[in-house]
Amino acid sequence: MDIIQASERHLEEVLSLCKYCSENMTKNLIDQWDEVYPNKKDFLEDIRDKSLYLVVDNNLEEVIACIVLNDYQDPEYKEIRWGYEGENVAVIHRLMVHPHHEGKGIAKRLVRYVEELAKNRRYEAIRLDVFVKNPRAVGFYNQQGYEVIDKVIFRKGEFFCCEKLI
């Protein structure tokens, strides 16, 4: 399995991955993603900004996971009293692993990969938000050293805002 930067030729595979993940969350009573978010426009912007990274299964020749790392902070983040008060912050968005490949350490590998990218780019902290009603994701980020700082309200409900100094 390789981690690569996404290009426009990967867009349909990423959308398909997102659909599988969204359906799996819904099946597990996690009403987080839908046709509004994340959408094709979001992923196309990620690709054009060179901020979308993919895990490609070399045997299957398919995209099985993805993550976004950029410096975009939602406006709601301005209301939070973060641990790191500087401006040099990266943000993780849209981490997903195909349901058939969960439990193999892929998400952990992706997070470590983008943490190294952030360090190399001289960021000093990484932030993210995670849906309160997605306990598996909340626990995962906690295990990776992300501290819950506060909560914000987005369209689908409450999200924990987390931060890790790097």
Coordinates of C-alpha atoms in Angstrom, one line a residue, residues 26-131:
T26 CA -25.4 5.7 8.4
K27 CA -25.7 1.9 8.9
N28 CA -24.0 2.4 12.3
L29 CA -26.4 5.2 13.2
I30 CA -23.8 8.0 12.7
D31 CA -25.6 10.7 10.8
Q32 CA -22.5 12.7 9.9
W33 CA -22.0 12.8 6.1
D34 CA -24.5 13.1 3.3
E35 CA -24.9 14.5 -0.2
V36 CA -24.3 18.0 1.1
Y37 CA -20.9 17.3 2.8
P38 CA -18.4 16.1 1.8
N39 CA -19.2 16.6 -1.9
K40 CA -17.5 16.6 -5.3
K41 CA -16.6 20.3 -5.1
D42 CA -14.8 19.7 -1.7
F43 CA -12.7 16.9 -3.1
L44 CA -11.9 18.8 -6.3
E45 CA -10.7 21.7 -4.3
D46 CA -8.6 19.4 -2.2
I47 CA -7.0 17.9 -5.3
R48 CA -6.3 21.3 -6.9
D49 CA -4.8 22.5 -3.6
K50 CA -2.7 19.4 -3.5
S51 CA -4.0 18.7 0.0
L52 CA -5.7 15.3 -0.5
Y53 CA -3.7 12.1 0.1
L54 CA -4.7 8.6 -0.8
V55 CA -3.9 5.1 0.3
V56 CA -3.8 2.9 -2.8
D57 CA -4.0 -0.8 -2.5
N58 CA -1.4 -2.0 -5.0
N59 CA -2.9 -5.4 -5.4
L60 CA -6.4 -4.2 -6.0
E61 CA -5.3 -1.0 -7.7
E62 CA -7.9 1.0 -5.9
V63 CA -8.2 3.9 -3.5
I64 CA -9.0 2.5 0.0
A65 CA -8.5 5.5 2.2
C66 CA -7.9 9.3 2.1
I67 CA -7.1 12.3 4.3
V68 CA -6.8 16.0 3.7
L69 CA -4.2 18.2 5.3
N70 CA -4.3 22.0 4.8
D71 CA -4.4 25.2 6.8
Y72 CA -8.1 25.9 6.4
Q73 CA -9.9 26.5 9.7
D74 CA -13.6 26.8 9.8
P75 CA -14.9 30.2 11.0
E76 CA -16.2 28.5 14.1
Y77 CA -12.6 27.8 15.1
K78 CA -12.1 31.5 15.9
E79 CA -14.4 31.2 18.9
I80 CA -12.2 28.5 20.5
R81 CA -9.5 29.0 23.1
W82 CA -6.9 26.7 21.6
G83 CA -3.9 25.5 23.5
Y84 CA -1.6 26.8 20.7
E85 CA -2.2 30.5 20.2
G86 CA 0.1 30.9 17.1
E87 CA -0.9 31.0 13.5
N88 CA 1.2 28.2 12.3
V89 CA -1.5 25.5 12.2
A90 CA -2.4 22.7 9.9
V91 CA -5.8 21.1 9.9
I92 CA -6.9 17.5 9.2
H93 CA -10.2 17.0 7.3
R94 CA -12.1 14.1 5.7
L95 CA -10.2 11.1 7.0
M96 CA -11.9 8.0 5.7
V97 CA -11.0 4.3 5.3
H98 CA -13.1 1.9 3.2
P99 CA -15.2 -0.3 5.5
H100 CA -13.6 -3.5 4.1
H101 CA -10.2 -2.2 5.2
E102 CA -11.0 -0.9 8.7
G103 CA -8.9 -2.3 11.6
K104 CA -5.7 -2.7 9.6
G105 CA -3.9 0.4 10.9
I106 CA -4.5 2.4 7.7
A107 CA -6.0 5.5 9.5
K108 CA -3.2 5.5 11.9
R109 CA -0.6 5.4 9.1
L110 CA -2.4 8.2 7.3
V111 CA -2.5 10.4 10.3
R112 CA 1.2 9.8 11.0
Y113 CA 2.0 10.6 7.4
V114 CA 0.3 14.0 7.4
E115 CA 1.8 14.8 10.8
E116 CA 5.2 14.3 9.3
L117 CA 4.2 16.5 6.4
A118 CA 3.0 19.2 8.8
K119 CA 6.3 19.0 10.7
N120 CA 8.3 19.3 7.5
R121 CA 6.2 22.3 6.5
R122 CA 7.1 23.9 9.9
Y123 CA 3.6 23.8 11.4
E124 CA 3.5 23.8 15.2
A125 CA 0.1 22.3 15.8
I126 CA -2.6 20.3 14.0
R127 CA -6.3 20.8 14.6
L128 CA -9.4 18.8 13.6
D129 CA -13.0 18.4 14.4
V130 CA -14.7 15.1 15.0
F131 CA -18.4 14.4 15.3

